[in-house]
PDB file of C-alpha atoms and ligand atoms in Angstrom:
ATOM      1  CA  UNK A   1      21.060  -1.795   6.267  1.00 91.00           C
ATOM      2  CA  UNK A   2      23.919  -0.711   8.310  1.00 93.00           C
ATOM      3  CA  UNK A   3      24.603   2.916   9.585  1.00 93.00           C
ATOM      4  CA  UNK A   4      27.036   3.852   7.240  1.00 95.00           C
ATOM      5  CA  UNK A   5      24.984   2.795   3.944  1.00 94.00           C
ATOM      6  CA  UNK A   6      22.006   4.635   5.507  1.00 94.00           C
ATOM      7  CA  UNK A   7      24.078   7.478   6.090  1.00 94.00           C
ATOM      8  CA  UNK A   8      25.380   7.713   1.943  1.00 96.00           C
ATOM      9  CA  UNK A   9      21.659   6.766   0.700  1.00 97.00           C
ATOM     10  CA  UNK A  10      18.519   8.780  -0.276  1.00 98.00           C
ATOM     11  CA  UNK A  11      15.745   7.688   1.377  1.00 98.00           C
ATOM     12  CA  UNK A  12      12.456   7.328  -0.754  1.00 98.00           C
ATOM     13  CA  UNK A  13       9.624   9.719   0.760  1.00 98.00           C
ATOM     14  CA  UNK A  14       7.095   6.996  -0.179  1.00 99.00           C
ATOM     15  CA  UNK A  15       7.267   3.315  -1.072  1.00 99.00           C
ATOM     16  CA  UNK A  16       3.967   1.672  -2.754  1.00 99.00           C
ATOM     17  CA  UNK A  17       4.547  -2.068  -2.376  1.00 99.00           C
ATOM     18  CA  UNK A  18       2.319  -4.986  -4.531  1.00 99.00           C
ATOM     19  CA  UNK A  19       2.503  -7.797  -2.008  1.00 99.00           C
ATOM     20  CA  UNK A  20       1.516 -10.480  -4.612  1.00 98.00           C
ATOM     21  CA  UNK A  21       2.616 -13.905  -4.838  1.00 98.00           C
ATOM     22  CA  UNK A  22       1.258 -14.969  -1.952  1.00 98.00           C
ATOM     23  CA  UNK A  23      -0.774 -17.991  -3.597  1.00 98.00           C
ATOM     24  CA  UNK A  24       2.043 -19.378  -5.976  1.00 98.00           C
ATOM     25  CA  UNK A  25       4.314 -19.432  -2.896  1.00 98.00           C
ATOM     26  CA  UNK A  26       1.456 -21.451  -0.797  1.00 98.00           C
ATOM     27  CA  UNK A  27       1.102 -23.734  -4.100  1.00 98.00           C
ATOM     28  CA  UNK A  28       4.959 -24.706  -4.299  1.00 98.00           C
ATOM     29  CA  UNK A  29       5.143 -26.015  -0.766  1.00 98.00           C
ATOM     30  CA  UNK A  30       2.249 -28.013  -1.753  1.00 98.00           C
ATOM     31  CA  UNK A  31      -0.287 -25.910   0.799  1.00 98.00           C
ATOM     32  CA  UNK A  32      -3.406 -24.508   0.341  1.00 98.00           C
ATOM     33  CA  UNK A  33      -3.673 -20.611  -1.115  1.00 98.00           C
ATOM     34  CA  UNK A  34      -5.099 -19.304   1.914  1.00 98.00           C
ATOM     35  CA  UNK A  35      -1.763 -20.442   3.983  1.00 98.00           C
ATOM     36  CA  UNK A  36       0.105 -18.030   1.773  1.00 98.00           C
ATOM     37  CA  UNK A  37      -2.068 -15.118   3.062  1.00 98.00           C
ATOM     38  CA  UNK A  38      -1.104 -15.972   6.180  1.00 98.00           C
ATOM     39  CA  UNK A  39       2.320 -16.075   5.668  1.00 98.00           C
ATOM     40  CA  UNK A  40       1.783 -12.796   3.113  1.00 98.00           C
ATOM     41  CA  UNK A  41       0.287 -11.122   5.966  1.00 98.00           C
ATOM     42  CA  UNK A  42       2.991 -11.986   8.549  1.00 98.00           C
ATOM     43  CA  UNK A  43       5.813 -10.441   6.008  1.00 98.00           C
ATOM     44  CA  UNK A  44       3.693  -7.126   6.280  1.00 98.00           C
ATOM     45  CA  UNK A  45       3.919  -7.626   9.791  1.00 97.00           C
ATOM     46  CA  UNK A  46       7.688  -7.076   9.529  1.00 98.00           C
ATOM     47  CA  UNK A  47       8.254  -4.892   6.668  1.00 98.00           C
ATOM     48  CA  UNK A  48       6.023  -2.290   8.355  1.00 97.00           C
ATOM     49  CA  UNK A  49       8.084  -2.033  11.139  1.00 95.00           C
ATOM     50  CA  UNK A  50      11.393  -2.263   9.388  1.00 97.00           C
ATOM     51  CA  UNK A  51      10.701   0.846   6.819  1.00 98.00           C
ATOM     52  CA  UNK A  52       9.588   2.711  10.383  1.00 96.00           C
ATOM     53  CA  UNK A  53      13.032   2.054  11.870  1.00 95.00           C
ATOM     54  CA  UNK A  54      14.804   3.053   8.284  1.00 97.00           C
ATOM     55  CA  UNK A  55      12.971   6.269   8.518  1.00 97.00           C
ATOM     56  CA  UNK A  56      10.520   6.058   5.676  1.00 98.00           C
ATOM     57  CA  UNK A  57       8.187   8.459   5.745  1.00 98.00           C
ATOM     58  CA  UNK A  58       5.022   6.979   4.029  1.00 98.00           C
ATOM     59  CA  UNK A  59       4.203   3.724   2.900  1.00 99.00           C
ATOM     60  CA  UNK A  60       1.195   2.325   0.543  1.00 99.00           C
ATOM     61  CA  UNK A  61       0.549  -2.014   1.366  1.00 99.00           C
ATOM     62  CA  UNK A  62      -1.801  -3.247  -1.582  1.00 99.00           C
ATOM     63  CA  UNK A  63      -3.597  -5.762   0.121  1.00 98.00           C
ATOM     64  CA  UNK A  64      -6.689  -6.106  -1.495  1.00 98.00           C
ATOM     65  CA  UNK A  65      -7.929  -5.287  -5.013  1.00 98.00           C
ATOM     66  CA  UNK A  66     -11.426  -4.249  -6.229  1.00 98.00           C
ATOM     67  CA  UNK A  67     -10.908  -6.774  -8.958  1.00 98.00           C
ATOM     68  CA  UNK A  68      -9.838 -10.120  -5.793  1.00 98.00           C
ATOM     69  CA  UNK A  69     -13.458  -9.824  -5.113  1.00 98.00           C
ATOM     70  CA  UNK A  70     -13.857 -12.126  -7.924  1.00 98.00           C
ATOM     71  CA  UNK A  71     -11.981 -14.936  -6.047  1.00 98.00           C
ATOM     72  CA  UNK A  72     -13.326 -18.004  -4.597  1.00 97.00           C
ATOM     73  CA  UNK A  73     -15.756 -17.355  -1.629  1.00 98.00           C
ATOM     74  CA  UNK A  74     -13.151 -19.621   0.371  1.00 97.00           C
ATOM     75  CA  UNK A  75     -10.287 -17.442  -0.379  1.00 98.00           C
ATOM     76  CA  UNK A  76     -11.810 -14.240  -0.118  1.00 98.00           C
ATOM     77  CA  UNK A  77     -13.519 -14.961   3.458  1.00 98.00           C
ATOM     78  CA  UNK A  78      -9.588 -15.870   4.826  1.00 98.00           C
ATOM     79  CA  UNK A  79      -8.546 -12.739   3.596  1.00 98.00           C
ATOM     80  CA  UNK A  80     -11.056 -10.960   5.651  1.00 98.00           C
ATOM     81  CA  UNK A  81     -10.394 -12.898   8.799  1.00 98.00           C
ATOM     82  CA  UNK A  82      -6.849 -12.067   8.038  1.00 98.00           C
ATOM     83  CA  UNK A  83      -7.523  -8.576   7.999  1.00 98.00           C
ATOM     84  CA  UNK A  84      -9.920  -8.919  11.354  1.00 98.00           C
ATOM     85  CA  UNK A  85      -7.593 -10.368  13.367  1.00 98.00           C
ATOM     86  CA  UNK A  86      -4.739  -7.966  12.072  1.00 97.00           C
ATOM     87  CA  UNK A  87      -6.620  -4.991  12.928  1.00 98.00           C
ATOM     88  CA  UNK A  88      -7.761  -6.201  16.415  1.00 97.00           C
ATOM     89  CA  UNK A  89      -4.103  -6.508  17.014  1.00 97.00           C
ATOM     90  CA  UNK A  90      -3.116  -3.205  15.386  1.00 96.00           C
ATOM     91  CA  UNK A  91      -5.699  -1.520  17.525  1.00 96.00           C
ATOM     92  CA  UNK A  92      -4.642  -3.821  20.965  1.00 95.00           C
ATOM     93  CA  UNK A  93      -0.916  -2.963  20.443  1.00 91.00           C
ATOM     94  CA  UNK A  94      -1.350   1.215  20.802  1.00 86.00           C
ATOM     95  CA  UNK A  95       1.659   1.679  22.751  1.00 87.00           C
ATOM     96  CA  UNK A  96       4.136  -0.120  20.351  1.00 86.00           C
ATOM     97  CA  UNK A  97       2.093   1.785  17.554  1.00 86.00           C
ATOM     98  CA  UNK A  98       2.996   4.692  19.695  1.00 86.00           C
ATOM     99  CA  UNK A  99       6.454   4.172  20.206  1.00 89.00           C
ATOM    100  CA  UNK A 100       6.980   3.696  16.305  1.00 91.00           C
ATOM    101  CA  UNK A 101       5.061   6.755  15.736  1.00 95.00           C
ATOM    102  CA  UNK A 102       2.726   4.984  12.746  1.00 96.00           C
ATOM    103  CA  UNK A 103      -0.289   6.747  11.694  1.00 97.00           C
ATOM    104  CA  UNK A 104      -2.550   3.645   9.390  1.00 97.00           C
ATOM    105  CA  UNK A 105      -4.810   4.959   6.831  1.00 98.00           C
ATOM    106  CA  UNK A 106      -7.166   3.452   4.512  1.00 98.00           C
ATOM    107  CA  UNK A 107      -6.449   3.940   0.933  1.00 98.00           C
ATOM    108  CA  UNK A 108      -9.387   2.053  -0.684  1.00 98.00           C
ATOM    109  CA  UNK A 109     -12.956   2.110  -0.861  1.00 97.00           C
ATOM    110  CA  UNK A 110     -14.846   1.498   2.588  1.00 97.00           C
ATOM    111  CA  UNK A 111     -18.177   0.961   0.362  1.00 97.00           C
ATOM    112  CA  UNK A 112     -18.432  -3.006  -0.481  1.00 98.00           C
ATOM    113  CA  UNK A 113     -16.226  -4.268   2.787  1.00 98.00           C
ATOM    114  CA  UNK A 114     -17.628  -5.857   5.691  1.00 98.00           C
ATOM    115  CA  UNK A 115     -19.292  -3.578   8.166  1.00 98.00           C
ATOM    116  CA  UNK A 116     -16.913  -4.672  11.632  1.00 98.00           C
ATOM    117  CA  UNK A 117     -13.602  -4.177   9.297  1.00 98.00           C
ATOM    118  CA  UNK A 118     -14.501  -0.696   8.607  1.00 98.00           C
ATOM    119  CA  UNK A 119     -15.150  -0.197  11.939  1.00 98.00           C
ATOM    120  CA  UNK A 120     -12.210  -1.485  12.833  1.00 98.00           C
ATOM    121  CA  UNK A 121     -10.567   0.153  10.099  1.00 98.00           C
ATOM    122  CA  UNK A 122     -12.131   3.432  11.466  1.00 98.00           C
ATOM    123  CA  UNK A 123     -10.647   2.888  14.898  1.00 97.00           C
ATOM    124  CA  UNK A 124      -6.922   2.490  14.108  1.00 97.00           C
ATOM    125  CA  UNK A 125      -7.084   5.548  11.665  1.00 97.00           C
ATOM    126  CA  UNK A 126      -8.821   7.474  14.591  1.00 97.00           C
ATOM    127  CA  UNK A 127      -6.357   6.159  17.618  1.00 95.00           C
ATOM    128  CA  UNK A 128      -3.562   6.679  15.185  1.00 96.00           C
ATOM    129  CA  UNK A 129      -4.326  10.198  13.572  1.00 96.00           C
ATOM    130  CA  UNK A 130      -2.021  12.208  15.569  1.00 95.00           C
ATOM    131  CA  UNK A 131       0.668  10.140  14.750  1.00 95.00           C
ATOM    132  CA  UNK A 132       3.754  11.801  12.928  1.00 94.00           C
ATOM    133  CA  UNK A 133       6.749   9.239  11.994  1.00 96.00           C
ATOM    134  CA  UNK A 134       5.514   6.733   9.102  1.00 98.00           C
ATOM    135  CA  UNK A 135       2.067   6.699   7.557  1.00 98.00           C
ATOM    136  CA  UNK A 136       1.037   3.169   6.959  1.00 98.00           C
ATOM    137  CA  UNK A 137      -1.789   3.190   3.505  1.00 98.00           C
ATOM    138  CA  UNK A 138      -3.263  -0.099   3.812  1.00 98.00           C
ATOM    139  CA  UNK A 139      -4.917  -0.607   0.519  1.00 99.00           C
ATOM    140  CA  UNK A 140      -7.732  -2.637   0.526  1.00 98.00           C
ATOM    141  CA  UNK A 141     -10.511  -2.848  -1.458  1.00 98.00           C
ATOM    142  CA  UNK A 142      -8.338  -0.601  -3.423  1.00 98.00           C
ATOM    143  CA  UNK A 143      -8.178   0.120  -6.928  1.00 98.00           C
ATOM    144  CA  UNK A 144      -7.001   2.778  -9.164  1.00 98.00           C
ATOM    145  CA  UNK A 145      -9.350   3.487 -11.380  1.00 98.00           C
ATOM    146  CA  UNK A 146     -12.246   3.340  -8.990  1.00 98.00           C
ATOM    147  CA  UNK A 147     -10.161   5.802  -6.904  1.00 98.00           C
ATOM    148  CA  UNK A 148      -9.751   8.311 -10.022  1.00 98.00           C
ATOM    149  CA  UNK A 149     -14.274   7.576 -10.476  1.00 98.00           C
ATOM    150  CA  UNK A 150     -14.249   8.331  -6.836  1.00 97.00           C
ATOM    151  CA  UNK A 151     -11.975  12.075  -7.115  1.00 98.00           C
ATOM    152  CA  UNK A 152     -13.831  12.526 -10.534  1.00 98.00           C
ATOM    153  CA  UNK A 153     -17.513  12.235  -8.614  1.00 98.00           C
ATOM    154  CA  UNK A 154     -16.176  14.489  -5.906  1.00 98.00           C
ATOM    155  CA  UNK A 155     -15.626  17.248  -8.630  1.00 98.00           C
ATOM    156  CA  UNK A 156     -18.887  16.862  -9.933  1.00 98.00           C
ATOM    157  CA  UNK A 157     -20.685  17.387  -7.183  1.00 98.00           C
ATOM    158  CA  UNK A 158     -18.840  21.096  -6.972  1.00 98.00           C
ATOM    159  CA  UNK A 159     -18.948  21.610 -10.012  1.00 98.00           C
ATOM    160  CA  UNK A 160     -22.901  21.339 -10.027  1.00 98.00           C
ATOM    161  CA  UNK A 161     -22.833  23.252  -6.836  1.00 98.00           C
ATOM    162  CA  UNK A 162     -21.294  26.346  -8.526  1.00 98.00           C
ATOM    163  CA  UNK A 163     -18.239  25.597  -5.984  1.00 97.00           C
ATOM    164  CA  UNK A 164     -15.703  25.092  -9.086  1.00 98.00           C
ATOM    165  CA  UNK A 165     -15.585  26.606 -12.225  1.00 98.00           C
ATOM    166  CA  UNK A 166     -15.508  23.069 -15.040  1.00 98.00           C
ATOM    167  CA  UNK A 167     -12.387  25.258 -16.848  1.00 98.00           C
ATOM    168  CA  UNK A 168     -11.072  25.712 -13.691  1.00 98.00           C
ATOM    169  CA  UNK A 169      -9.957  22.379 -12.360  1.00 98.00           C
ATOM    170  CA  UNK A 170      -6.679  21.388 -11.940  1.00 98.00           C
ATOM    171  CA  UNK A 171      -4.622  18.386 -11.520  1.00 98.00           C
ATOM    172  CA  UNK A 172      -4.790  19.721  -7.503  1.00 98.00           C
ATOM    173  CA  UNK A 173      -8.014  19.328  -8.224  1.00 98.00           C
ATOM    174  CA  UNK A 174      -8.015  15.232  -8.887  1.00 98.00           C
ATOM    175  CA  UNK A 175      -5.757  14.982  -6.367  1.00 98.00           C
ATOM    176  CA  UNK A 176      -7.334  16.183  -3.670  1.00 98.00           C
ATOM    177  CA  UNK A 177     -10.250  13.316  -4.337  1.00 98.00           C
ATOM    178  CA  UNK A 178      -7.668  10.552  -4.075  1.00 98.00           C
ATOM    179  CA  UNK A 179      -7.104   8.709  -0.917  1.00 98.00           C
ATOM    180  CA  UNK A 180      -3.372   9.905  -0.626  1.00 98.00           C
ATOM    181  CA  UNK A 181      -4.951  13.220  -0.475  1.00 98.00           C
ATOM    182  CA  UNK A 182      -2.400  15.464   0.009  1.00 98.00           C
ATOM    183  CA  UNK A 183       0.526  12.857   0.475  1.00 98.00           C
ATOM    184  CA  UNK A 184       3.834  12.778  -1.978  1.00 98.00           C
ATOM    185  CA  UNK A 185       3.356  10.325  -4.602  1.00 98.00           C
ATOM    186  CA  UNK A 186       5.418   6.805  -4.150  1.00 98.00           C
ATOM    187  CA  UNK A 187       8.849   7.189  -5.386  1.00 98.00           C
ATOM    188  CA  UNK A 188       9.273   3.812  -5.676  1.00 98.00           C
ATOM    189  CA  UNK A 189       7.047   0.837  -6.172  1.00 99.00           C
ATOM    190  CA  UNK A 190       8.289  -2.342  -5.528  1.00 99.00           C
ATOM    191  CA  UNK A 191       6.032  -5.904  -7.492  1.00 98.00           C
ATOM    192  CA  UNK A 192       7.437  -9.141  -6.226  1.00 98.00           C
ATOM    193  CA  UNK A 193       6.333 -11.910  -7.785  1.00 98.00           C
ATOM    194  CA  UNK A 194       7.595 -12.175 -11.144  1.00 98.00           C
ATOM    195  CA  UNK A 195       4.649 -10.253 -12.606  1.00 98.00           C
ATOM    196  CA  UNK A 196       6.120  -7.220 -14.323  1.00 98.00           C
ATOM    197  CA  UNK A 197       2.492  -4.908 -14.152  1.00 98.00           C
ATOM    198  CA  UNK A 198       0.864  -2.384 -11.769  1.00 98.00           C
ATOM    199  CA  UNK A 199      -2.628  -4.160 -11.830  1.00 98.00           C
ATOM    200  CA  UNK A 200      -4.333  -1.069 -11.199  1.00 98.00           C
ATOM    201  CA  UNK A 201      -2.192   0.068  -8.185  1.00 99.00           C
ATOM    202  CA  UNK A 202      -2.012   4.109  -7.822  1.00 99.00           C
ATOM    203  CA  UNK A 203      -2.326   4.994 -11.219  1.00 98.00           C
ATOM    204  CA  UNK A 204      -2.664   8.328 -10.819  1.00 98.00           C
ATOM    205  CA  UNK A 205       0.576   8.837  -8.506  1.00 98.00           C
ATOM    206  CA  UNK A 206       2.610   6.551 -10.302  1.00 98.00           C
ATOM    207  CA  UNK A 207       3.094   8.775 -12.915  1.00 98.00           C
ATOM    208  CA  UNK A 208       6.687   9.566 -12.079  1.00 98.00           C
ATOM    209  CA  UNK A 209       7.624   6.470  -9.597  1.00 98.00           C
ATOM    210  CA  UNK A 210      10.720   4.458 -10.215  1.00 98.00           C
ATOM    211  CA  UNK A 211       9.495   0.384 -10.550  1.00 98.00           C
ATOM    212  CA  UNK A 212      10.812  -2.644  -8.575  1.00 98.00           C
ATOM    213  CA  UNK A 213       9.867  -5.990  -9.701  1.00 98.00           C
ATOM    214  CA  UNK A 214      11.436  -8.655  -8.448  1.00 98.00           C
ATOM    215  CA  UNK A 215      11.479 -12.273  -8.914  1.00 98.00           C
ATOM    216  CA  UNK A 216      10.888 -13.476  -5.586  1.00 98.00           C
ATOM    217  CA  UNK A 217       7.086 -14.419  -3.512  1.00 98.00           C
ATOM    218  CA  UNK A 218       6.178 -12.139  -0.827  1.00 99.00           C
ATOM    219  CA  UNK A 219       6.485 -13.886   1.794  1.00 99.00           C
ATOM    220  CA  UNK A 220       9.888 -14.938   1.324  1.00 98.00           C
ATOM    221  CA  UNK A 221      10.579 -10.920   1.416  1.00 98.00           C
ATOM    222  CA  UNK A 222      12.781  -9.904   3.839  1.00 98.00           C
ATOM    223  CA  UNK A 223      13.999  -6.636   5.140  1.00 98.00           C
ATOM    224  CA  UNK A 224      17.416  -7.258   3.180  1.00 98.00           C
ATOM    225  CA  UNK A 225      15.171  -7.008   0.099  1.00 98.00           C
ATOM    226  CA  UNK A 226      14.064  -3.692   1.109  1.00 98.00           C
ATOM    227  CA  UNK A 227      17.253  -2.942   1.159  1.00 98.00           C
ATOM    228  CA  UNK A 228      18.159  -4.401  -1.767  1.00 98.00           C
ATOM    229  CA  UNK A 229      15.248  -2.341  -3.981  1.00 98.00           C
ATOM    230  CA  UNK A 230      16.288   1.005  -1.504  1.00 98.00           C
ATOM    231  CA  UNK A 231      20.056   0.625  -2.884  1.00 98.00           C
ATOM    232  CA  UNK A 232      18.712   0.010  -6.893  1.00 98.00           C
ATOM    233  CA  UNK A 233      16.570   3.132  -6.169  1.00 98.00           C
ATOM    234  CA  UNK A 234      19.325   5.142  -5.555  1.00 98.00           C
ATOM    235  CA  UNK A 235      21.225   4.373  -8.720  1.00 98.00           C
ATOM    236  CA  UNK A 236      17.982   5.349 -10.558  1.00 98.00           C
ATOM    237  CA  UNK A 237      18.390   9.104 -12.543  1.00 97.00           C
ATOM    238  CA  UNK A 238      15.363  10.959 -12.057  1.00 97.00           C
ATOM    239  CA  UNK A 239      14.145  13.697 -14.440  1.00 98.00           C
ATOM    240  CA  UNK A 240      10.845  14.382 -14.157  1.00 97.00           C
ATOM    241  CA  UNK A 241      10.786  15.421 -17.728  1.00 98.00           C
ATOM    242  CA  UNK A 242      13.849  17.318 -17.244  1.00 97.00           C
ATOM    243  CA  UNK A 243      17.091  17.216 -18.709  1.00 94.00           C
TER     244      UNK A 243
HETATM  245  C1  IPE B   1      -1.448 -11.431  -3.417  1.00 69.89           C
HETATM  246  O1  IPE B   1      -1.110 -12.757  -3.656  1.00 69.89           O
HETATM  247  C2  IPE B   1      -2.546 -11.283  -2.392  1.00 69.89           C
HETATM  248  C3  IPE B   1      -3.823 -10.811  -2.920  1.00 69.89           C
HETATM  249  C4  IPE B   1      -4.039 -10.465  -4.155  1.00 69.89           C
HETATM  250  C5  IPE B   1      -4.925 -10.700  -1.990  1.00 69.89           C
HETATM  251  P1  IPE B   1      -1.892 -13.627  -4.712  1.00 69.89           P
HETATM  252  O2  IPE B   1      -3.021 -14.315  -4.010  1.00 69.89           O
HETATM  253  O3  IPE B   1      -2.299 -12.838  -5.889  1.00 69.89           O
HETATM  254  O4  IPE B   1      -0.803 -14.703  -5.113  1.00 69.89           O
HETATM  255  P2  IPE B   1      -0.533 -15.274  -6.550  1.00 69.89           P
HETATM  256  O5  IPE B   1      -0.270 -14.110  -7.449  1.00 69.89           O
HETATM  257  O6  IPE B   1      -1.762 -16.039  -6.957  1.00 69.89           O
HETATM  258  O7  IPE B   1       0.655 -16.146  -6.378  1.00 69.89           O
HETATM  259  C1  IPE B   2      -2.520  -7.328  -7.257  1.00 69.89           C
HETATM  260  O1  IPE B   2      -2.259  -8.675  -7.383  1.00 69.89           O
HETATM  261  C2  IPE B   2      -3.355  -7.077  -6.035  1.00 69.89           C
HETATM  262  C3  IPE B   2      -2.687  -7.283  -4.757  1.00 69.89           C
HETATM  263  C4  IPE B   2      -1.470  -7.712  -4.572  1.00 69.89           C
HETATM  264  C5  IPE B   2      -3.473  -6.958  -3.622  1.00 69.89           C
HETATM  265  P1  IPE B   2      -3.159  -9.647  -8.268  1.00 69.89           P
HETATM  266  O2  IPE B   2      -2.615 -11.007  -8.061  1.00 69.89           O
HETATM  267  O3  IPE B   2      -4.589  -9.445  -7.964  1.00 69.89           O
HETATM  268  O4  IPE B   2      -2.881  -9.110  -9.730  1.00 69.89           O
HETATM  269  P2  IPE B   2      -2.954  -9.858 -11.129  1.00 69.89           P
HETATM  270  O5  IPE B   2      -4.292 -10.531 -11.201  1.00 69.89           O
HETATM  271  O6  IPE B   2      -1.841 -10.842 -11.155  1.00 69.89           O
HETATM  272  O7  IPE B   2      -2.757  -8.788 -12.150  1.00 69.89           O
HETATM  273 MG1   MG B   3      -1.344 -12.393  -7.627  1.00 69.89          MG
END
């Protein structure tokens, strides 16, 4: 994006991004499905660091779904290493981390995932935690309606405690259980892929969002389509219910 349209543009606050498509784009170059989450996972690589530079200020990656578990073993176990080997790098490059200013957070259930990528997990979110420019949600083992079960058990648990009063809670209330706790909701969520559905992606916060889809894999994203779904944000009208 050059200066000048970055200078005429709202930003959004928060971007929620599907990266799907990963598979079918493996598949049409006659490769296997796990080369497209390599390639997938690459793409992140530079997206990431692009929204930093445009100034976004938070950013949700849905990488993994509570529902892929039901994937072939195969597949399933290359995601993982994927993830592995991204986070030993996330966690070995702290000073360009630094420079960029990105604070990573897990949005998704730590319960079910391998024991060294929460620990891993748990050492990029600590490292990172004072960081202020762009927070990076990596969603894995993510899904919405498990996160909802997981704000709604929170509440019960107070609620049995005498903490909160059951005619008492609020919407604040649910949201404070969710993993974006007490981040804006996306603004915009962008689906690549041809699929035209949120597959149980922030259901809760995507109440209000504005929706991308576009026809093209995720690894063949580019920055210029960031760009490109920034630009159709901006001629969205918002109104919240308003007039
Ligand atoms: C998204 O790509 C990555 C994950 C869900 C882990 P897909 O693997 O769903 O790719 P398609 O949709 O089959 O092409
Ligand atoms: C959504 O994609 C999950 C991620 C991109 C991580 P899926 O490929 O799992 O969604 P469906 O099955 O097409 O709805
Ligand atoms: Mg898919």
């Amino acid at each position: 994006m050059t200066e000048e349209t970055l200078k005429n543009i709202t930003l959004p606050k928060h971007i929620g991004i599907i990266m799907d498509g990963n598979g079918r784009w493996a598949k049409s170059r006659g490769l296997e499905r796990t080369e497209g989450h390599k390639a997938g996972a690459n793409t992140f690589r530079t997206i990431c660091d692009y929204a930093a530079d445009l100034g976004i200020e938070y950013i949700t990656f849905y990488a993994f779904s509570t529902e892929n578990w039901k994937r072939p073993h195969k597949e399933v176990s290359t995601i993982m290493k994927i993830f592995r080997d991204y986070l030993d790098e996330a966690n070995e490059r702290e000073a360009e981390n630094e420079k960029r200013g990105l604070r990573f957070h897990l949005t998704g259930e730590k319960k079910g995932l391998p024991a060294d990528i929460v620990s891993k997990l748990t050492t990029l979110e600590k490292n990172s935690a004072d960081k202020d420019v762009m927070t990076v949600n990596l969603a894995i083992n993510y899904g919405g309606r498990d996160e909802i079960l997981h704000s709604v058990k929170d509440i019960a648990q107070k609620v049995k405690s005498g903490e909160l009063n059951p005619d008492k809670i609020t919407e604040d209330d649910i949201e404070k259980g969710l993993f974006t706790a007490g981040q804006p909701d996306p603004d915009m969520i962008i689906r690549p892929s041809g699929e035209y559905r949120l597959s149980n992606f922030m259901i809760w916060q995507a109440a209000y969002s504005e929706f991308i889809f576009m026809d093209i894999m995720w690894p063949d994203f580019t920055p210029d389509d960031l760009d490109k779904a920034i630009i159709e944000f901006n001629k969205r009208n918002r109104r919240f219910g308003g007039v």
